[in-house]
């Protein structure tokens, strides 16, 4: 399974309970289309990550940096789940430089988004029957995934320069090889993409 990462622009909530500082956010929202991820758009179907958020030892980091650890399920400092909106998380921010700095950045509004790292389970994706009306791009639907990491990020927009996101759906899913130069977005027909995904 290929590891993938997605970012989401959503305000995070911070609250203090005595000396403890807790932040809450959504790593992903259901049925909302992503930006163009290099020739396709994507949406998460309700329930796609529920099992992994309930049973995995998910970790929370700031900006996907393991040196900026914020919480962990097995330590009881991170709580995750899915509700009607999407995949939520709640972190007891650590009393560390990173934790205190992040709390201040959240309060000031400098950090507004969340992101998550995931793997699609076998058979856990499909191509929607119709193209996206706005962009004409195919829509990848994630129906089952393993969430392994999540947390707040400074730049919540989908980065177009990230190698994991600036390629075709075929390359992102490990289907075939693309020979396009770096930065070029290979074009595939929706029918061709559907055949590659469903095989």
mmCIF file with all atom_site columns, C-alpha atoms in Angstrom:
data_model
loop_
_atom_site.group_PDB
_atom_site.id
_atom_site.type_symbol
_atom_site.label_atom_id
_atom_site.label_alt_id
_atom_site.label_comp_id
_atom_site.label_asym_id
_atom_site.label_entity_id
_atom_site.label_seq_id
_atom_site.pdbx_PDB_ins_code
_atom_site.Cartn_x
_atom_site.Cartn_y
_atom_site.Cartn_z
_atom_site.occupancy
_atom_site.B_iso_or_equiv
_atom_site.pdbx_formal_charge
_atom_site.auth_seq_id
_atom_site.auth_comp_id
_atom_site.auth_asym_id
_atom_site.auth_atom_id
_atom_site.pdbx_PDB_model_num
ATOM 1   C CA . UNK A 1 1   ? 0.000   0.000  0.000   1.00 0.00 ? 1   UNK A CA 1
ATOM 2   C CA . UNK A 1 2   ? 1.247   3.464  -0.888  1.00 0.00 ? 2   UNK A CA 1
ATOM 3   C CA . UNK A 1 3   ? 1.396   6.050  1.882   1.00 0.00 ? 3   UNK A CA 1
ATOM 4   C CA . UNK A 1 4   ? -0.526  9.231  1.027   1.00 0.00 ? 4   UNK A CA 1
ATOM 5   C CA . UNK A 1 5   ? -0.980  12.570 2.773   1.00 0.00 ? 5   UNK A CA 1
ATOM 6   C CA . UNK A 1 6   ? -3.819  15.081 2.535   1.00 0.00 ? 6   UNK A CA 1
ATOM 7   C CA . UNK A 1 7   ? -4.250  18.574 4.008   1.00 0.00 ? 7   UNK A CA 1
ATOM 8   C CA . UNK A 1 8   ? -7.478  20.286 4.980   1.00 0.00 ? 8   UNK A CA 1
ATOM 9   C CA . UNK A 1 9   ? -8.191  23.917 5.781   1.00 0.00 ? 9   UNK A CA 1
ATOM 10  C CA . UNK A 1 10  ? -10.343 23.956 8.885   1.00 0.00 ? 10  UNK A CA 1
ATOM 11  C CA . UNK A 1 11  ? -10.151 25.977 12.060  1.00 0.00 ? 11  UNK A CA 1
ATOM 12  C CA . UNK A 1 12  ? -8.859  24.061 15.060  1.00 0.00 ? 12  UNK A CA 1
ATOM 13  C CA . UNK A 1 13  ? -10.278 24.581 18.527  1.00 0.00 ? 13  UNK A CA 1
ATOM 14  C CA . UNK A 1 14  ? -7.960  25.169 21.484  1.00 0.00 ? 14  UNK A CA 1
ATOM 15  C CA . UNK A 1 15  ? -9.061  25.176 25.080  1.00 0.00 ? 15  UNK A CA 1
ATOM 16  C CA . UNK A 1 16  ? -7.262  25.231 28.427  1.00 0.00 ? 16  UNK A CA 1
ATOM 17  C CA . UNK A 1 17  ? -8.402  23.041 31.310  1.00 0.00 ? 17  UNK A CA 1
ATOM 18  C CA . UNK A 1 18  ? -6.244  24.119 34.231  1.00 0.00 ? 18  UNK A CA 1
ATOM 19  C CA . UNK A 1 19  ? -2.687  23.722 32.980  1.00 0.00 ? 19  UNK A CA 1
ATOM 20  C CA . UNK A 1 20  ? -3.627  21.253 30.236  1.00 0.00 ? 20  UNK A CA 1
ATOM 21  C CA . UNK A 1 21  ? -4.152  22.616 26.737  1.00 0.00 ? 21  UNK A CA 1
ATOM 22  C CA . UNK A 1 22  ? -6.336  20.549 24.403  1.00 0.00 ? 22  UNK A CA 1
ATOM 23  C CA . UNK A 1 23  ? -6.776  21.078 20.686  1.00 0.00 ? 23  UNK A CA 1
ATOM 24  C CA . UNK A 1 24  ? -9.405  19.527 18.465  1.00 0.00 ? 24  UNK A CA 1
ATOM 25  C CA . UNK A 1 25  ? -9.763  19.445 14.707  1.00 0.00 ? 25  UNK A CA 1
ATOM 26  C CA . UNK A 1 26  ? -10.882 17.426 11.716  1.00 0.00 ? 26  UNK A CA 1
ATOM 27  C CA . UNK A 1 27  ? -8.236  15.556 9.748   1.00 0.00 ? 27  UNK A CA 1
ATOM 28  C CA . UNK A 1 28  ? -10.764 14.993 6.932   1.00 0.00 ? 28  UNK A CA 1
ATOM 29  C CA . UNK A 1 29  ? -14.374 15.798 6.111   1.00 0.00 ? 29  UNK A CA 1
ATOM 30  C CA . UNK A 1 30  ? -16.712 13.393 4.392   1.00 0.00 ? 30  UNK A CA 1
ATOM 31  C CA . UNK A 1 31  ? -17.961 13.881 0.832   1.00 0.00 ? 31  UNK A CA 1
ATOM 32  C CA . UNK A 1 32  ? -15.954 17.059 0.211   1.00 0.00 ? 32  UNK A CA 1
ATOM 33  C CA . UNK A 1 33  ? -13.866 17.173 -2.947  1.00 0.00 ? 33  UNK A CA 1
ATOM 34  C CA . UNK A 1 34  ? -10.165 17.842 -2.694  1.00 0.00 ? 34  UNK A CA 1
ATOM 35  C CA . UNK A 1 35  ? -8.365  20.274 -4.944  1.00 0.00 ? 35  UNK A CA 1
ATOM 36  C CA . UNK A 1 36  ? -6.788  18.931 -8.133  1.00 0.00 ? 36  UNK A CA 1
ATOM 37  C CA . UNK A 1 37  ? -4.318  16.301 -6.930  1.00 0.00 ? 37  UNK A CA 1
ATOM 38  C CA . UNK A 1 38  ? -2.500  16.057 -10.245 1.00 0.00 ? 38  UNK A CA 1
ATOM 39  C CA . UNK A 1 39  ? -5.170  14.953 -12.685 1.00 0.00 ? 39  UNK A CA 1
ATOM 40  C CA . UNK A 1 40  ? -7.904  13.826 -10.306 1.00 0.00 ? 40  UNK A CA 1
ATOM 41  C CA . UNK A 1 41  ? -9.941  14.994 -7.343  1.00 0.00 ? 41  UNK A CA 1
ATOM 42  C CA . UNK A 1 42  ? -10.736 12.932 -4.291  1.00 0.00 ? 42  UNK A CA 1
ATOM 43  C CA . UNK A 1 43  ? -13.390 12.497 -1.623  1.00 0.00 ? 43  UNK A CA 1
ATOM 44  C CA . UNK A 1 44  ? -13.542 10.441 1.565   1.00 0.00 ? 44  UNK A CA 1
ATOM 45  C CA . UNK A 1 45  ? -16.675 8.321  2.026   1.00 0.00 ? 45  UNK A CA 1
ATOM 46  C CA . UNK A 1 46  ? -18.241 8.110  5.533   1.00 0.00 ? 46  UNK A CA 1
ATOM 47  C CA . UNK A 1 47  ? -16.749 5.276  7.545   1.00 0.00 ? 47  UNK A CA 1
ATOM 48  C CA . UNK A 1 48  ? -13.577 5.011  5.408   1.00 0.00 ? 48  UNK A CA 1
ATOM 49  C CA . UNK A 1 49  ? -11.168 5.488  8.325   1.00 0.00 ? 49  UNK A CA 1
ATOM 50  C CA . UNK A 1 50  ? -13.372 4.554  11.288  1.00 0.00 ? 50  UNK A CA 1
ATOM 51  C CA . UNK A 1 51  ? -11.760 1.195  12.058  1.00 0.00 ? 51  UNK A CA 1
ATOM 52  C CA . UNK A 1 52  ? -8.195  2.524  11.941  1.00 0.00 ? 52  UNK A CA 1
ATOM 53  C CA . UNK A 1 53  ? -9.033  5.567  14.063  1.00 0.00 ? 53  UNK A CA 1
ATOM 54  C CA . UNK A 1 54  ? -10.568 3.236  16.633  1.00 0.00 ? 54  UNK A CA 1
ATOM 55  C CA . UNK A 1 55  ? -7.883  0.519  16.715  1.00 0.00 ? 55  UNK A CA 1
ATOM 56  C CA . UNK A 1 56  ? -4.545  1.824  15.352  1.00 0.00 ? 56  UNK A CA 1
ATOM 57  C CA . UNK A 1 57  ? -1.839  3.440  17.433  1.00 0.00 ? 57  UNK A CA 1
ATOM 58  C CA . UNK A 1 58  ? -2.258  6.683  15.479  1.00 0.00 ? 58  UNK A CA 1
ATOM 59  C CA . UNK A 1 59  ? 0.248   9.450  16.219  1.00 0.00 ? 59  UNK A CA 1
ATOM 60  C CA . UNK A 1 60  ? -0.253  13.207 16.063  1.00 0.00 ? 60  UNK A CA 1
ATOM 61  C CA . UNK A 1 61  ? 2.511   15.505 14.838  1.00 0.00 ? 61  UNK A CA 1
ATOM 62  C CA . UNK A 1 62  ? 2.842   19.140 13.843  1.00 0.00 ? 62  UNK A CA 1
ATOM 63  C CA . UNK A 1 63  ? 3.528   19.550 10.112  1.00 0.00 ? 63  UNK A CA 1
ATOM 64  C CA . UNK A 1 64  ? 4.030   15.768 9.657   1.00 0.00 ? 64  UNK A CA 1
ATOM 65  C CA . UNK A 1 65  ? 7.370   16.014 11.458  1.00 0.00 ? 65  UNK A CA 1
ATOM 66  C CA . UNK A 1 66  ? 8.123   13.145 13.858  1.00 0.00 ? 66  UNK A CA 1
ATOM 67  C CA . UNK A 1 67  ? 10.426  15.527 15.730  1.00 0.00 ? 67  UNK A CA 1
ATOM 68  C CA . UNK A 1 68  ? 7.260   17.519 16.535  1.00 0.00 ? 68  UNK A CA 1
ATOM 69  C CA . UNK A 1 69  ? 5.320   14.761 18.312  1.00 0.00 ? 69  UNK A CA 1
ATOM 70  C CA . UNK A 1 70  ? 2.098   15.974 19.916  1.00 0.00 ? 70  UNK A CA 1
ATOM 71  C CA . UNK A 1 71  ? 0.242   12.850 21.035  1.00 0.00 ? 71  UNK A CA 1
ATOM 72  C CA . UNK A 1 72  ? -0.298  9.134  20.586  1.00 0.00 ? 72  UNK A CA 1
ATOM 73  C CA . UNK A 1 73  ? -3.320  6.900  20.955  1.00 0.00 ? 73  UNK A CA 1
ATOM 74  C CA . UNK A 1 74  ? -1.510  4.305  23.105  1.00 0.00 ? 74  UNK A CA 1
ATOM 75  C CA . UNK A 1 75  ? -0.312  7.039  25.480  1.00 0.00 ? 75  UNK A CA 1
ATOM 76  C CA . UNK A 1 76  ? -3.842  8.368  25.948  1.00 0.00 ? 76  UNK A CA 1
ATOM 77  C CA . UNK A 1 77  ? -2.779  11.829 24.765  1.00 0.00 ? 77  UNK A CA 1
ATOM 78  C CA . UNK A 1 78  ? -4.595  11.539 21.413  1.00 0.00 ? 78  UNK A CA 1
ATOM 79  C CA . UNK A 1 79  ? -8.226  10.634 20.855  1.00 0.00 ? 79  UNK A CA 1
ATOM 80  C CA . UNK A 1 80  ? -9.658  10.044 17.378  1.00 0.00 ? 80  UNK A CA 1
ATOM 81  C CA . UNK A 1 81  ? -12.865 8.940  15.748  1.00 0.00 ? 81  UNK A CA 1
ATOM 82  C CA . UNK A 1 82  ? -15.394 9.612  13.050  1.00 0.00 ? 82  UNK A CA 1
ATOM 83  C CA . UNK A 1 83  ? -18.674 11.464 13.483  1.00 0.00 ? 83  UNK A CA 1
ATOM 84  C CA . UNK A 1 84  ? -21.234 12.742 10.975  1.00 0.00 ? 84  UNK A CA 1
ATOM 85  C CA . UNK A 1 85  ? -18.759 15.412 9.748   1.00 0.00 ? 85  UNK A CA 1
ATOM 86  C CA . UNK A 1 86  ? -15.602 13.360 9.273   1.00 0.00 ? 86  UNK A CA 1
ATOM 87  C CA . UNK A 1 87  ? -12.461 12.112 11.014  1.00 0.00 ? 87  UNK A CA 1
ATOM 88  C CA . UNK A 1 88  ? -11.853 14.162 14.155  1.00 0.00 ? 88  UNK A CA 1
ATOM 89  C CA . UNK A 1 89  ? -8.965  14.256 16.582  1.00 0.00 ? 89  UNK A CA 1
ATOM 90  C CA . UNK A 1 90  ? -8.306  15.712 20.017  1.00 0.00 ? 90  UNK A CA 1
ATOM 91  C CA . UNK A 1 91  ? -4.796  16.174 21.421  1.00 0.00 ? 91  UNK A CA 1
ATOM 92  C CA . UNK A 1 92  ? -3.640  16.951 24.944  1.00 0.00 ? 92  UNK A CA 1
ATOM 93  C CA . UNK A 1 93  ? -0.842  19.255 23.828  1.00 0.00 ? 93  UNK A CA 1
ATOM 94  C CA . UNK A 1 94  ? 2.464   18.455 25.537  1.00 0.00 ? 94  UNK A CA 1
ATOM 95  C CA . UNK A 1 95  ? 4.206   20.921 27.815  1.00 0.00 ? 95  UNK A CA 1
ATOM 96  C CA . UNK A 1 96  ? 7.129   21.085 25.396  1.00 0.00 ? 96  UNK A CA 1
ATOM 97  C CA . UNK A 1 97  ? 8.485   23.842 23.219  1.00 0.00 ? 97  UNK A CA 1
ATOM 98  C CA . UNK A 1 98  ? 6.526   22.468 20.242  1.00 0.00 ? 98  UNK A CA 1
ATOM 99  C CA . UNK A 1 99  ? 3.307   22.094 22.265  1.00 0.00 ? 99  UNK A CA 1
ATOM 100 C CA . UNK A 1 100 ? 3.466   25.581 23.760  1.00 0.00 ? 100 UNK A CA 1
ATOM 101 C CA . UNK A 1 101 ? 4.458   27.172 20.451  1.00 0.00 ? 101 UNK A CA 1
ATOM 102 C CA . UNK A 1 102 ? 1.644   25.370 18.636  1.00 0.00 ? 102 UNK A CA 1
ATOM 103 C CA . UNK A 1 103 ? -0.921  26.471 21.236  1.00 0.00 ? 103 UNK A CA 1
ATOM 104 C CA . UNK A 1 104 ? 0.143   30.079 20.690  1.00 0.00 ? 104 UNK A CA 1
ATOM 105 C CA . UNK A 1 105 ? 0.056   29.720 16.891  1.00 0.00 ? 105 UNK A CA 1
ATOM 106 C CA . UNK A 1 106 ? -3.441  28.210 17.080  1.00 0.00 ? 106 UNK A CA 1
ATOM 107 C CA . UNK A 1 107 ? -4.685  30.997 19.354  1.00 0.00 ? 107 UNK A CA 1
ATOM 108 C CA . UNK A 1 108 ? -3.284  33.647 17.003  1.00 0.00 ? 108 UNK A CA 1
ATOM 109 C CA . UNK A 1 109 ? -4.833  31.951 13.973  1.00 0.00 ? 109 UNK A CA 1
ATOM 110 C CA . UNK A 1 110 ? -1.499  31.294 12.255  1.00 0.00 ? 110 UNK A CA 1
ATOM 111 C CA . UNK A 1 111 ? -2.217  27.549 12.125  1.00 0.00 ? 111 UNK A CA 1
ATOM 112 C CA . UNK A 1 112 ? -5.652  26.796 10.719  1.00 0.00 ? 112 UNK A CA 1
ATOM 113 C CA . UNK A 1 113 ? -5.512  23.480 8.961   1.00 0.00 ? 113 UNK A CA 1
ATOM 114 C CA . UNK A 1 114 ? -5.153  19.788 9.531   1.00 0.00 ? 114 UNK A CA 1
ATOM 115 C CA . UNK A 1 115 ? -3.649  16.946 7.584   1.00 0.00 ? 115 UNK A CA 1
ATOM 116 C CA . UNK A 1 116 ? -3.497  13.171 7.676   1.00 0.00 ? 116 UNK A CA 1
ATOM 117 C CA . UNK A 1 117 ? -1.327  10.365 6.347   1.00 0.00 ? 117 UNK A CA 1
ATOM 118 C CA . UNK A 1 118 ? -3.045  7.209  5.146   1.00 0.00 ? 118 UNK A CA 1
ATOM 119 C CA . UNK A 1 119 ? -2.872  3.998  3.113   1.00 0.00 ? 119 UNK A CA 1
ATOM 120 C CA . UNK A 1 120 ? -5.793  2.801  1.009   1.00 0.00 ? 120 UNK A CA 1
ATOM 121 C CA . UNK A 1 121 ? -6.841  -0.761 1.813   1.00 0.00 ? 121 UNK A CA 1
ATOM 122 C CA . UNK A 1 122 ? -7.084  -3.301 -1.011  1.00 0.00 ? 122 UNK A CA 1
ATOM 123 C CA . UNK A 1 123 ? -10.418 -2.656 -2.698  1.00 0.00 ? 123 UNK A CA 1
ATOM 124 C CA . UNK A 1 124 ? -10.792 0.561  -0.679  1.00 0.00 ? 124 UNK A CA 1
ATOM 125 C CA . UNK A 1 125 ? -11.069 2.970  -3.601  1.00 0.00 ? 125 UNK A CA 1
ATOM 126 C CA . UNK A 1 126 ? -13.145 3.476  -6.685  1.00 0.00 ? 126 UNK A CA 1
ATOM 127 C CA . UNK A 1 127 ? -13.556 5.977  -9.477  1.00 0.00 ? 127 UNK A CA 1
ATOM 128 C CA . UNK A 1 128 ? -16.869 7.828  -9.404  1.00 0.00 ? 128 UNK A CA 1
ATOM 129 C CA . UNK A 1 129 ? -19.079 7.139  -12.436 1.00 0.00 ? 129 UNK A CA 1
ATOM 130 C CA . UNK A 1 130 ? -19.113 10.782 -13.524 1.00 0.00 ? 130 UNK A CA 1
ATOM 131 C CA . UNK A 1 131 ? -16.409 13.405 -13.932 1.00 0.00 ? 131 UNK A CA 1
ATOM 132 C CA . UNK A 1 132 ? -16.297 16.416 -11.630 1.00 0.00 ? 132 UNK A CA 1
ATOM 133 C CA . UNK A 1 133 ? -18.600 19.046 -13.173 1.00 0.00 ? 133 UNK A CA 1
ATOM 134 C CA . UNK A 1 134 ? -16.379 21.971 -12.174 1.00 0.00 ? 134 UNK A CA 1
ATOM 135 C CA . UNK A 1 135 ? -13.016 20.688 -13.402 1.00 0.00 ? 135 UNK A CA 1
ATOM 136 C CA . UNK A 1 136 ? -13.839 17.790 -15.726 1.00 0.00 ? 136 UNK A CA 1
ATOM 137 C CA . UNK A 1 137 ? -11.463 15.590 -13.712 1.00 0.00 ? 137 UNK A CA 1
ATOM 138 C CA . UNK A 1 138 ? -12.159 12.040 -12.535 1.00 0.00 ? 138 UNK A CA 1
ATOM 139 C CA . UNK A 1 139 ? -13.112 11.643 -8.885  1.00 0.00 ? 139 UNK A CA 1
ATOM 140 C CA . UNK A 1 140 ? -11.379 9.058  -6.722  1.00 0.00 ? 140 UNK A CA 1
ATOM 141 C CA . UNK A 1 141 ? -13.487 7.906  -3.782  1.00 0.00 ? 141 UNK A CA 1
ATOM 142 C CA . UNK A 1 142 ? -11.761 6.448  -0.715  1.00 0.00 ? 142 UNK A CA 1
ATOM 143 C CA . UNK A 1 143 ? -14.017 3.842  0.914   1.00 0.00 ? 143 UNK A CA 1
ATOM 144 C CA . UNK A 1 144 ? -11.524 2.120  3.243   1.00 0.00 ? 144 UNK A CA 1
ATOM 145 C CA . UNK A 1 145 ? -8.192  3.421  4.530   1.00 0.00 ? 145 UNK A CA 1
ATOM 146 C CA . UNK A 1 146 ? -5.697  3.060  7.321   1.00 0.00 ? 146 UNK A CA 1
ATOM 147 C CA . UNK A 1 147 ? -4.967  6.397  8.996   1.00 0.00 ? 147 UNK A CA 1
ATOM 148 C CA . UNK A 1 148 ? -1.492  6.318  10.546  1.00 0.00 ? 148 UNK A CA 1
ATOM 149 C CA . UNK A 1 149 ? -0.746  9.949  11.413  1.00 0.00 ? 149 UNK A CA 1
ATOM 150 C CA . UNK A 1 150 ? -2.590  13.259 11.636  1.00 0.00 ? 150 UNK A CA 1
ATOM 151 C CA . UNK A 1 151 ? -2.411  16.707 13.139  1.00 0.00 ? 151 UNK A CA 1
ATOM 152 C CA . UNK A 1 152 ? -2.285  20.439 12.577  1.00 0.00 ? 152 UNK A CA 1
ATOM 153 C CA . UNK A 1 153 ? -0.275  21.947 9.732   1.00 0.00 ? 153 UNK A CA 1
ATOM 154 C CA . UNK A 1 154 ? 0.867   25.458 8.927   1.00 0.00 ? 154 UNK A CA 1
ATOM 155 C CA . UNK A 1 155 ? 0.110   25.244 5.197   1.00 0.00 ? 155 UNK A CA 1
ATOM 156 C CA . UNK A 1 156 ? -3.172  23.390 4.802   1.00 0.00 ? 156 UNK A CA 1
ATOM 157 C CA . UNK A 1 157 ? -3.530  23.697 1.021   1.00 0.00 ? 157 UNK A CA 1
ATOM 158 C CA . UNK A 1 158 ? -2.655  20.635 -1.055  1.00 0.00 ? 158 UNK A CA 1
ATOM 159 C CA . UNK A 1 159 ? 0.974   21.320 -2.049  1.00 0.00 ? 159 UNK A CA 1
ATOM 160 C CA . UNK A 1 160 ? 1.446   21.025 -5.796  1.00 0.00 ? 160 UNK A CA 1
ATOM 161 C CA . UNK A 1 161 ? 5.185   20.594 -5.472  1.00 0.00 ? 161 UNK A CA 1
ATOM 162 C CA . UNK A 1 162 ? 5.025   17.533 -3.222  1.00 0.00 ? 162 UNK A CA 1
ATOM 163 C CA . UNK A 1 163 ? 5.985   14.431 -5.177  1.00 0.00 ? 163 UNK A CA 1
ATOM 164 C CA . UNK A 1 164 ? 3.186   12.475 -3.568  1.00 0.00 ? 164 UNK A CA 1
ATOM 165 C CA . UNK A 1 165 ? 0.548   14.889 -4.834  1.00 0.00 ? 165 UNK A CA 1
ATOM 166 C CA . UNK A 1 166 ? 1.800   16.363 -8.096  1.00 0.00 ? 166 UNK A CA 1
ATOM 167 C CA . UNK A 1 167 ? 1.361   13.298 -10.267 1.00 0.00 ? 167 UNK A CA 1
ATOM 168 C CA . UNK A 1 168 ? -1.385  11.490 -12.061 1.00 0.00 ? 168 UNK A CA 1
ATOM 169 C CA . UNK A 1 169 ? -3.845  9.237  -10.266 1.00 0.00 ? 169 UNK A CA 1
ATOM 170 C CA . UNK A 1 170 ? -2.157  6.290  -11.979 1.00 0.00 ? 170 UNK A CA 1
ATOM 171 C CA . UNK A 1 171 ? 1.255   7.206  -10.563 1.00 0.00 ? 171 UNK A CA 1
ATOM 172 C CA . UNK A 1 172 ? -0.191  8.051  -7.153  1.00 0.00 ? 172 UNK A CA 1
ATOM 173 C CA . UNK A 1 173 ? -1.745  4.592  -7.043  1.00 0.00 ? 173 UNK A CA 1
ATOM 174 C CA . UNK A 1 174 ? 1.342   2.858  -8.419  1.00 0.00 ? 174 UNK A CA 1
ATOM 175 C CA . UNK A 1 175 ? -0.339  1.933  -11.710 1.00 0.00 ? 175 UNK A CA 1
ATOM 176 C CA . UNK A 1 176 ? 2.025   1.971  -14.684 1.00 0.00 ? 176 UNK A CA 1
ATOM 177 C CA . UNK A 1 177 ? 4.815   4.474  -15.202 1.00 0.00 ? 177 UNK A CA 1
ATOM 178 C CA . UNK A 1 178 ? 4.574   8.092  -16.275 1.00 0.00 ? 178 UNK A CA 1
ATOM 179 C CA . UNK A 1 179 ? 7.286   9.676  -18.386 1.00 0.00 ? 179 UNK A CA 1
ATOM 180 C CA . UNK A 1 180 ? 6.138   13.269 -18.016 1.00 0.00 ? 180 UNK A CA 1
ATOM 181 C CA . UNK A 1 181 ? 8.790   15.740 -16.876 1.00 0.00 ? 181 UNK A CA 1
ATOM 182 C CA . UNK A 1 182 ? 8.743   16.871 -13.240 1.00 0.00 ? 182 UNK A CA 1
ATOM 183 C CA . UNK A 1 183 ? 5.897   19.303 -12.714 1.00 0.00 ? 183 UNK A CA 1
ATOM 184 C CA . UNK A 1 184 ? 3.939   18.181 -15.785 1.00 0.00 ? 184 UNK A CA 1
ATOM 185 C CA . UNK A 1 185 ? 0.525   16.701 -15.122 1.00 0.00 ? 185 UNK A CA 1
ATOM 186 C CA . UNK A 1 186 ? -0.131  13.672 -17.339 1.00 0.00 ? 186 UNK A CA 1
ATOM 187 C CA . UNK A 1 187 ? -3.654  13.453 -18.710 1.00 0.00 ? 187 UNK A CA 1
ATOM 188 C CA . UNK A 1 188 ? -5.701  10.253 -18.591 1.00 0.00 ? 188 UNK A CA 1
ATOM 189 C CA . UNK A 1 189 ? -9.260  9.665  -19.705 1.00 0.00 ? 189 UNK A CA 1
ATOM 190 C CA . UNK A 1 190 ? -11.794 8.880  -16.970 1.00 0.00 ? 190 UNK A CA 1
ATOM 191 C CA . UNK A 1 191 ? -12.506 5.517  -18.600 1.00 0.00 ? 191 UNK A CA 1
ATOM 192 C CA . UNK A 1 192 ? -8.779  4.636  -18.627 1.00 0.00 ? 192 UNK A CA 1
ATOM 193 C CA . UNK A 1 193 ? -8.422  5.674  -14.979 1.00 0.00 ? 193 UNK A CA 1
ATOM 194 C CA . UNK A 1 194 ? -11.444 3.615  -13.990 1.00 0.00 ? 194 UNK A CA 1
ATOM 195 C CA . UNK A 1 195 ? -9.960  0.528  -15.706 1.00 0.00 ? 195 UNK A CA 1
ATOM 196 C CA . UNK A 1 196 ? -6.618  1.055  -13.902 1.00 0.00 ? 196 UNK A CA 1
ATOM 197 C CA . UNK A 1 197 ? -8.283  1.458  -10.505 1.00 0.00 ? 197 UNK A CA 1
ATOM 198 C CA . UNK A 1 198 ? -10.707 -1.428 -10.732 1.00 0.00 ? 198 UNK A CA 1
ATOM 199 C CA . UNK A 1 199 ? -8.386  -4.135 -12.032 1.00 0.00 ? 199 UNK A CA 1
#
